[in-house]
PDB file of C-alpha atoms in Angstrom:
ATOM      1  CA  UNK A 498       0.000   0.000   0.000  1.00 84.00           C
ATOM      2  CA  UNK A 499       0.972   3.860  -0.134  1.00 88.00           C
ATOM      3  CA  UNK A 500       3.374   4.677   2.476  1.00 92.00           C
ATOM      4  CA  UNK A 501       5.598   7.733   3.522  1.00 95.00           C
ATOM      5  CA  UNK A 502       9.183   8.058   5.216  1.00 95.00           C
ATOM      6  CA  UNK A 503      10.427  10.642   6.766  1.00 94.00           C
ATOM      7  CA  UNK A 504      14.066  10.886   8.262  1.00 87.00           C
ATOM      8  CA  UNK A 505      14.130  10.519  12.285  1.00 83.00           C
ATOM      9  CA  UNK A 506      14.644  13.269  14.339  1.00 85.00           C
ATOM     10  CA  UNK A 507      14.665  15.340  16.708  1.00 93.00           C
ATOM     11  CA  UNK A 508      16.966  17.601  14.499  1.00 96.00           C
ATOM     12  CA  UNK A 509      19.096  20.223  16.059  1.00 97.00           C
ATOM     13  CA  UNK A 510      19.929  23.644  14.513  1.00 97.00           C
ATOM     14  CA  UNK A 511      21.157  26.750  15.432  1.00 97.00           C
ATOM     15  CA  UNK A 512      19.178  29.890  14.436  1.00 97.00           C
ATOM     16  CA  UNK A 513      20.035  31.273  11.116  1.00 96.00           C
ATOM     17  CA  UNK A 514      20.861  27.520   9.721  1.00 97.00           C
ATOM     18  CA  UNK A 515      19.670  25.522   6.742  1.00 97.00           C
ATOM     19  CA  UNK A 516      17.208  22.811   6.891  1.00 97.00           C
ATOM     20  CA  UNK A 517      16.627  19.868   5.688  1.00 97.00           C
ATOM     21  CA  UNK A 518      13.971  17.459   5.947  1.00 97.00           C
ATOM     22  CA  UNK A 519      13.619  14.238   3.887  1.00 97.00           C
ATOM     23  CA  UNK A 520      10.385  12.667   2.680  1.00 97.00           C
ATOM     24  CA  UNK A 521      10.261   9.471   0.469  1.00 97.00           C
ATOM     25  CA  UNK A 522       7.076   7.888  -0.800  1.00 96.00           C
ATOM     26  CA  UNK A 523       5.183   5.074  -2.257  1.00 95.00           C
ATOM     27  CA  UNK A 524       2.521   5.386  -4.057  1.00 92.00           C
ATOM     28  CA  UNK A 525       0.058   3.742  -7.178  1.00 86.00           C
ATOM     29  CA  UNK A 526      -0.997   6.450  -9.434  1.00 83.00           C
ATOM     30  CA  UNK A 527      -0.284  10.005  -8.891  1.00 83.00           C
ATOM     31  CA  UNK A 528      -0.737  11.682  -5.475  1.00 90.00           C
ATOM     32  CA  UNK A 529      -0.439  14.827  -3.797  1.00 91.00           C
ATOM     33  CA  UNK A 530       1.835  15.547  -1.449  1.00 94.00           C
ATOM     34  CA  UNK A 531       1.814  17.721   1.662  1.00 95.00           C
ATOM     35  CA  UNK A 532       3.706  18.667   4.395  1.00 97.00           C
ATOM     36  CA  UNK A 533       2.016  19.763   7.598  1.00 96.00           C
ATOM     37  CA  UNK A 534       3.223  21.629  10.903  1.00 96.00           C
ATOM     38  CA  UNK A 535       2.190  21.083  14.741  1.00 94.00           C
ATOM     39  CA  UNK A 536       3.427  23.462  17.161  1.00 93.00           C
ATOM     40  CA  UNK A 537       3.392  22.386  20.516  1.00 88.00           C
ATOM     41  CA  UNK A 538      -0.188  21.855  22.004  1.00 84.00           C
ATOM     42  CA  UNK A 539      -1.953  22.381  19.061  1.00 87.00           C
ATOM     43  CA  UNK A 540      -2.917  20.293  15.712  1.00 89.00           C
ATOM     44  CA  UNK A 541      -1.748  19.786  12.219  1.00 91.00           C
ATOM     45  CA  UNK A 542      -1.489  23.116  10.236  1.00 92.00           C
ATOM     46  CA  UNK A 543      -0.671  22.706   6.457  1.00 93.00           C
ATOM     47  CA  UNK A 544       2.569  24.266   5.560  1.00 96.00           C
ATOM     48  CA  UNK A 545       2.608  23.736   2.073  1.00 96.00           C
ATOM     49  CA  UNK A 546       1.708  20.944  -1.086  1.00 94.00           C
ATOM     50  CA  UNK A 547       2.366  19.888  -4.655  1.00 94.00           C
ATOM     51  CA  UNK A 548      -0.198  18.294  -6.709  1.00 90.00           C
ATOM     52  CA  UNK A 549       1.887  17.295  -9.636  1.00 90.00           C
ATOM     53  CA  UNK A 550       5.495  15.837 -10.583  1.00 93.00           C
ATOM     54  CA  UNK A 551       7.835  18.778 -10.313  1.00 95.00           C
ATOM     55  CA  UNK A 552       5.743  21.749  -8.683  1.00 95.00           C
ATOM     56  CA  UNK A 553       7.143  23.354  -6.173  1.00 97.00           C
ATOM     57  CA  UNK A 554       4.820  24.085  -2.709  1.00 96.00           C
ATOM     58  CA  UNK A 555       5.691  27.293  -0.643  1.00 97.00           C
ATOM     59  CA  UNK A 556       5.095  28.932   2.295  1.00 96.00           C
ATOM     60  CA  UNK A 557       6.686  30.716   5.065  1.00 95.00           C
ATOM     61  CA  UNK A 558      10.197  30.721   3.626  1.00 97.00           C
ATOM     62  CA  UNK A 559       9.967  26.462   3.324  1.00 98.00           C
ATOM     63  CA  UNK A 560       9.998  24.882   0.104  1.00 98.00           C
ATOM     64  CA  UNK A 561       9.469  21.400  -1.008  1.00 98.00           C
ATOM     65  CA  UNK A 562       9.534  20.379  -4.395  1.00 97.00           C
ATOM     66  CA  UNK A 563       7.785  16.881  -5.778  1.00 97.00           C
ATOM     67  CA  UNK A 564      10.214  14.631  -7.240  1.00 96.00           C
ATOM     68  CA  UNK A 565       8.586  11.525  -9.147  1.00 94.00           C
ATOM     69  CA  UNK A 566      11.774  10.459 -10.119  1.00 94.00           C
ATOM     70  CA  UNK A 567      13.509  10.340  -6.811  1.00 95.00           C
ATOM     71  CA  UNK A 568       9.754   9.787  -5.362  1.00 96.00           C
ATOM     72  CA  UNK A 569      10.632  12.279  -3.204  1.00 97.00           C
ATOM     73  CA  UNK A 570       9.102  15.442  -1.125  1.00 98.00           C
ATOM     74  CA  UNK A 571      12.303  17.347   1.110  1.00 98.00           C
ATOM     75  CA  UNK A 572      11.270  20.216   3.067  1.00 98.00           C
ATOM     76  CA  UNK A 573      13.835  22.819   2.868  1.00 98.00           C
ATOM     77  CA  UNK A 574      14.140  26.213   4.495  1.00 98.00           C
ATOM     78  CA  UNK A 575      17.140  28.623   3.908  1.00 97.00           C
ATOM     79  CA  UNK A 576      17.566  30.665   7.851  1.00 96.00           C
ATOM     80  CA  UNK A 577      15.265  28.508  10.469  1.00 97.00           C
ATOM     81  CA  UNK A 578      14.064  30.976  12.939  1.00 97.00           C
ATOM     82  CA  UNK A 579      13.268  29.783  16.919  1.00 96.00           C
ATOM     83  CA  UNK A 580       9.445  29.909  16.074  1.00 96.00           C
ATOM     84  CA  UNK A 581       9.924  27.147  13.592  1.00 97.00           C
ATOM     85  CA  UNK A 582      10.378  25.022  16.312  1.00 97.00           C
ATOM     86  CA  UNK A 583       7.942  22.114  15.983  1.00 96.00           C
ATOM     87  CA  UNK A 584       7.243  18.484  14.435  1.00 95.00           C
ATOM     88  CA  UNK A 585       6.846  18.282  11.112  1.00 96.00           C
ATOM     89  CA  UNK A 586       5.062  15.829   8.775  1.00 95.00           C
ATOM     90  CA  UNK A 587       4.914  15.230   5.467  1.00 96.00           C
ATOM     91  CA  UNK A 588       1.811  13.359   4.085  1.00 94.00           C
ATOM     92  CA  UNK A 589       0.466  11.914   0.420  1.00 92.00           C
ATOM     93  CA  UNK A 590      -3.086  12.081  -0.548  1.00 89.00           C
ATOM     94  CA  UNK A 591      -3.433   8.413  -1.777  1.00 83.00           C
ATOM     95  CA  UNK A 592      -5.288   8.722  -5.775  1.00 77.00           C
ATOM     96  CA  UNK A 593      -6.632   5.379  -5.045  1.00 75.00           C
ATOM     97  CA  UNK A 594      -8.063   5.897  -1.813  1.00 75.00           C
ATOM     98  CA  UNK A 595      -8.549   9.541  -1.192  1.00 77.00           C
ATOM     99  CA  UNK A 596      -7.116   9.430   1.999  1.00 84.00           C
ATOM    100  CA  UNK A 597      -4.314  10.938   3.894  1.00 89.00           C
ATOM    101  CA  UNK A 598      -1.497   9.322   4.813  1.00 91.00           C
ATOM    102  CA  UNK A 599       1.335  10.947   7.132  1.00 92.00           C
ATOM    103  CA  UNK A 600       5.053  10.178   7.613  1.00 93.00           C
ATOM    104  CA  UNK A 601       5.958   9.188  11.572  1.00 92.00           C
ATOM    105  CA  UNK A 602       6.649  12.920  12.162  1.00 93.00           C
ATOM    106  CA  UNK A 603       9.860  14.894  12.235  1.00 95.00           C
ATOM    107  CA  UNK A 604      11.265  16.856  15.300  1.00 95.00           C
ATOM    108  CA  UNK A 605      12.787  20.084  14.499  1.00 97.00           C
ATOM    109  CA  UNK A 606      14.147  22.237  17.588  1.00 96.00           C
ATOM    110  CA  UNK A 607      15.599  25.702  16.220  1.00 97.00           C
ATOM    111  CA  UNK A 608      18.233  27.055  19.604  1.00 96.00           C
ATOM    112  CA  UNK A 609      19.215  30.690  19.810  1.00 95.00           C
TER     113      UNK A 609
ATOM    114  CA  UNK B1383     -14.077  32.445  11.931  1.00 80.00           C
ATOM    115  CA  UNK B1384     -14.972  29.024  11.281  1.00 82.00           C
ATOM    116  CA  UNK B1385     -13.042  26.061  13.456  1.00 90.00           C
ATOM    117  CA  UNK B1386     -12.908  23.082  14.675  1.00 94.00           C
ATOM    118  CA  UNK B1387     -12.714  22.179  17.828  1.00 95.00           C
ATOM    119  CA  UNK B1388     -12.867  18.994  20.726  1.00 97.00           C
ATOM    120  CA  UNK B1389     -13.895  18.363  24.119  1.00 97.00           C
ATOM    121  CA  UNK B1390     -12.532  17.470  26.484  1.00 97.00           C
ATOM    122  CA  UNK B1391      -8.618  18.522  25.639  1.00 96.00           C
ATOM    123  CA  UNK B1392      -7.771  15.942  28.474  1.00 97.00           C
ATOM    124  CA  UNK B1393      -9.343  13.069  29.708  1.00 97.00           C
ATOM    125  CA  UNK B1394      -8.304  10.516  32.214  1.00 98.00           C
ATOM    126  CA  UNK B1395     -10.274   7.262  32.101  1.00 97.00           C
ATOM    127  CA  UNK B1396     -10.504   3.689  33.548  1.00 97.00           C
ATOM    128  CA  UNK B1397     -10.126   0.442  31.512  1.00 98.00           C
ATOM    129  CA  UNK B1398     -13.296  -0.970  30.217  1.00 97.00           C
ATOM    130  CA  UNK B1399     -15.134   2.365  30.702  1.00 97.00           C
ATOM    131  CA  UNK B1400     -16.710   3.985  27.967  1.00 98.00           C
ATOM    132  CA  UNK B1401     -16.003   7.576  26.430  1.00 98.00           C
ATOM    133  CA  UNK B1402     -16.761   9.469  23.986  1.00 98.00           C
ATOM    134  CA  UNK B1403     -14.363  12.389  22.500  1.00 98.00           C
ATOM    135  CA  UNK B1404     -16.702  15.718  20.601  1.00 98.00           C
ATOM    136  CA  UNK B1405     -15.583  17.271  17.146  1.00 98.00           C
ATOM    137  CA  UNK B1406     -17.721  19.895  15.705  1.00 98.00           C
ATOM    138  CA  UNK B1407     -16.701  22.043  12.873  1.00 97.00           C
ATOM    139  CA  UNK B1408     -18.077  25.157  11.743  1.00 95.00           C
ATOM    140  CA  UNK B1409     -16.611  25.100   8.242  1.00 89.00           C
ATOM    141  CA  UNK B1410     -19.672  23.744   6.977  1.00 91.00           C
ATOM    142  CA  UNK B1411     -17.370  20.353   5.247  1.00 91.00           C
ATOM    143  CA  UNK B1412     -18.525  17.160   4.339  1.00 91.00           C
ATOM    144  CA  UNK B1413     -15.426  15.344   5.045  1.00 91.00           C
ATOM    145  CA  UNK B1414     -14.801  14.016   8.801  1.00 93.00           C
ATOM    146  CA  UNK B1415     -11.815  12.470  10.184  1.00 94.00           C
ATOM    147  CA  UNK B1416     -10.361  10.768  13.314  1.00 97.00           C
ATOM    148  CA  UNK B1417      -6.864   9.844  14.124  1.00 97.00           C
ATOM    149  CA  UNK B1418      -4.382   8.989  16.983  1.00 96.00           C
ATOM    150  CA  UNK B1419      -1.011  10.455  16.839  1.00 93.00           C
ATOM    151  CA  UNK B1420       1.343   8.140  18.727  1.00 91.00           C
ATOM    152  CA  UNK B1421       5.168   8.203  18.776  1.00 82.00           C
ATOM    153  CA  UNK B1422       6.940   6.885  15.777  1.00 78.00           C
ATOM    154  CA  UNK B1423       3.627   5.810  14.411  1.00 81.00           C
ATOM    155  CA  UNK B1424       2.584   9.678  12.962  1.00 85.00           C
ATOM    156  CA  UNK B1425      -1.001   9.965  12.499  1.00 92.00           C
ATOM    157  CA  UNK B1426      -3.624   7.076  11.801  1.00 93.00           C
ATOM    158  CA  UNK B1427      -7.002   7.195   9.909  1.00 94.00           C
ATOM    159  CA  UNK B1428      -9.921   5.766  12.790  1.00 97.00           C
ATOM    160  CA  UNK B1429     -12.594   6.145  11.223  1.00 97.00           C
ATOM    161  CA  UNK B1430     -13.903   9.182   8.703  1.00 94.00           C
ATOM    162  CA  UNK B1431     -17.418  10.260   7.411  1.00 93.00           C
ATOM    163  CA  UNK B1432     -18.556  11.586   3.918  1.00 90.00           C
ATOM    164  CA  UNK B1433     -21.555  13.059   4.798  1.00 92.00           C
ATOM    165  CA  UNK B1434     -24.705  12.828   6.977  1.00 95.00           C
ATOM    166  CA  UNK B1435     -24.619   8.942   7.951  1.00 95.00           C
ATOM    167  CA  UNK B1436     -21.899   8.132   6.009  1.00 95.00           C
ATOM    168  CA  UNK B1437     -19.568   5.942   8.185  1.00 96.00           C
ATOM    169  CA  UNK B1438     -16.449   4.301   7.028  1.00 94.00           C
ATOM    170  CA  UNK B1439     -13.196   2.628   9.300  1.00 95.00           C
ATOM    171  CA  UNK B1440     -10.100   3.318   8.805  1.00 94.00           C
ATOM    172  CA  UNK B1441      -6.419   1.546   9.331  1.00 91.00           C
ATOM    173  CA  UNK B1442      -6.772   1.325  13.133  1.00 95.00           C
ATOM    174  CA  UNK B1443     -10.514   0.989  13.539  1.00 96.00           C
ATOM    175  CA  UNK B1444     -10.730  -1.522  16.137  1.00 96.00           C
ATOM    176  CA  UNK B1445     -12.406  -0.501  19.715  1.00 97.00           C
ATOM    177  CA  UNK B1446     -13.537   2.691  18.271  1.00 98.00           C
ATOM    178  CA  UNK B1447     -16.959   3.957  16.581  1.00 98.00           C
ATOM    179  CA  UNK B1448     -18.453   6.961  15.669  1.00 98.00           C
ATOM    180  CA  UNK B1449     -22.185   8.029  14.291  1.00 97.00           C
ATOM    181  CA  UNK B1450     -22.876  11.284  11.768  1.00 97.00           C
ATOM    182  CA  UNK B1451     -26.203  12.766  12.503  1.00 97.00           C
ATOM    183  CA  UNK B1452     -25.229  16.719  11.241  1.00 97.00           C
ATOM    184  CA  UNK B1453     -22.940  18.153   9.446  1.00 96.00           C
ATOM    185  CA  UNK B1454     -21.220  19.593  12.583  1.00 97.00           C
ATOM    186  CA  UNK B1455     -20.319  16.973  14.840  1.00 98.00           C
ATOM    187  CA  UNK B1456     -18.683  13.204  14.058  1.00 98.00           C
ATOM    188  CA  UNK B1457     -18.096  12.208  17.880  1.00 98.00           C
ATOM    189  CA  UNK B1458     -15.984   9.301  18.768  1.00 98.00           C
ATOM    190  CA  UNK B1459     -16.814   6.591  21.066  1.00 98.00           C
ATOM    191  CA  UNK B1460     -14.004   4.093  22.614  1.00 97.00           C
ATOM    192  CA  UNK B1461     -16.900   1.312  23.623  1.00 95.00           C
ATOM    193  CA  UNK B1462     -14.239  -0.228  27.069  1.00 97.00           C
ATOM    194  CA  UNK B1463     -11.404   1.729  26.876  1.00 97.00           C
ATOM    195  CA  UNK B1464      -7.881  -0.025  26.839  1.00 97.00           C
ATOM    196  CA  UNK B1465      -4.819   1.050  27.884  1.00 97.00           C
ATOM    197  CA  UNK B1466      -3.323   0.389  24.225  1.00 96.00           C
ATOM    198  CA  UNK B1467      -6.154   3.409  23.420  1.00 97.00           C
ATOM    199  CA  UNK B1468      -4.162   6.033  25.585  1.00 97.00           C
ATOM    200  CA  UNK B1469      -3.110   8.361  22.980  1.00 97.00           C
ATOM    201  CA  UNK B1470      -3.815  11.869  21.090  1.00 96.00           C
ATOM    202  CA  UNK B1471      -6.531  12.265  19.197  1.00 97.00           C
ATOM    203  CA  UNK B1472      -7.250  14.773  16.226  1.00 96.00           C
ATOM    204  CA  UNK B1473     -10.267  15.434  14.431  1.00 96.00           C
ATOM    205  CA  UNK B1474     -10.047  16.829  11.009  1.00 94.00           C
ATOM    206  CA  UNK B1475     -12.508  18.053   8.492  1.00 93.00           C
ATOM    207  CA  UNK B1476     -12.556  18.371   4.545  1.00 89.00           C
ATOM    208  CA  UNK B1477     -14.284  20.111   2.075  1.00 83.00           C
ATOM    209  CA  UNK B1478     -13.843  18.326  -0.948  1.00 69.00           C
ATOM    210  CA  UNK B1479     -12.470  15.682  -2.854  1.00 61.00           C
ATOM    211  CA  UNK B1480      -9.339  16.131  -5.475  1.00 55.00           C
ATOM    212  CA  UNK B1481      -5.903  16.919  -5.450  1.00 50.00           C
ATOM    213  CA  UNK B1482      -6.152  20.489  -3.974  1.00 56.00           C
ATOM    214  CA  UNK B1483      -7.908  19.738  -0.737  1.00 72.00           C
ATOM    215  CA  UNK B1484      -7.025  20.392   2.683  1.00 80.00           C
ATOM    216  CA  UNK B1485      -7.910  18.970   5.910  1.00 87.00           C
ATOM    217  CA  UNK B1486      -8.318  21.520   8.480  1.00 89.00           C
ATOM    218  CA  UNK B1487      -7.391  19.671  12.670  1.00 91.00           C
ATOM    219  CA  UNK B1488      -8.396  20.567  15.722  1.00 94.00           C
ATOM    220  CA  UNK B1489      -6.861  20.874  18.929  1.00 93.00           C
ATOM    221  CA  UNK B1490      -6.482  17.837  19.838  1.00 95.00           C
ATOM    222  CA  UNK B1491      -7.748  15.394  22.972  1.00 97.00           C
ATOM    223  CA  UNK B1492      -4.905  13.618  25.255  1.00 96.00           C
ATOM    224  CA  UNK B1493      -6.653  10.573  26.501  1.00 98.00           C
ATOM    225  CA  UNK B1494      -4.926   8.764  29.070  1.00 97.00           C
ATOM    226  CA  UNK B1495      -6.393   5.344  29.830  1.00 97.00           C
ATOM    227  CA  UNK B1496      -5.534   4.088  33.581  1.00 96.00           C
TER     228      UNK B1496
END
């Protein structure tokens, strides 16, 4: 069935670094992808999504473009900021089903 | 604004009791969801709802139910709660099918099952 990895965290930055987040998939047909953000004590807030090989989602200064090649969907922000402190988790709207389907969740803690 | 929102945001229960966790949305959607977050595990589909008395399980449907009499409100219901069932649960609505649609979550409930 459709499935999504995401690289284990928690990952540690300083302020002002680049980030990185992996996202792999596997899918039948052609899904969307999406990555969603959950601050502490609240729920899932969509960040940003791709609905076709090669677009490019946005939002916030993050950027994730959808590989089909690579079957792949990295998050990627240039500076990381404190406030983008949180757990992160990319997600593919199965074509087949219709549902959503999340990665286990990244941990991303930003220090001063 | 529309929302969505739960009750309780905590909840400590007793194994083999019953509970029931609210959702109601204001966005006016079709679409309902449930899920548990657990560690390592990410999120998992419950159970979800189309519409008015539409009812369908999801991946990790076992223990759980849930009835759609409105629009607004898709509550869950652990029938005897288990201890594997302490966990965080989201609700999530949707307005419509396709590639471009979003869920919107709520708060979340932290069930802890004693």
């Amino acid at each position: 069935g459709d499935s999504v990895t995401q690289m284990e965290g928690p990952v540690t930055l300083s302020e002002e670094a680049f980030l990185t987040i992996n996202c792999t998939y596997t899918a039948t047909g052609y899904p969307s992808l999406f990555w969603y953000v959950q601050y502490p004590g609240e729920g899932l807030q969509l960040l940003l999504k791709a609905t076709k090989a090669d677009d490019k989602g946005s939002n916030k200064g993050f950027e994730a473009t959808y590989r089909k090649e690579t079957t792949s969907f990295h998050l990627e922000k240039g500076s990381v900021q404190v406030s983008d402190s949180a757990v992160y988790f990319c997600a593919l709207l199965s074509s087949n089903t219709g549902k959503l389907i999340f990665g286990q969740g990244t941990t991303l803690q930003v220090k001063p | 604004d529309a929302e969505i929102t739960q009750s309780p945001r905590h909840k400590i229960t007793e194994t083999g009791r019953q509970v029931t966790l609210a959702c109601h949305q204001t966005w006016n959607h079709n679409n309902m969801f449930w899920y548990r977050q657990d560690l390592g595990h990410g999120l998992r589909l419950i159970h979800y709802s189309y519409g008015v008395h539409d009812t369908n399980k999801g991946e990790v449907s076992d223990g759980y139910s849930v009835s759609r009499s409105n629009t607004e409100d898709l509550p869950l219901t652990l029938e005897s709660a288990a201890s594997s069932q302490t966990s965080v649960y989201f609700c999530a609505s949707s307005d419509s099918w396709g590639s471009s649609y979003e869920q919107y979550f709520g708060p979340g409930t932290r069930l802890t099952v004693t």
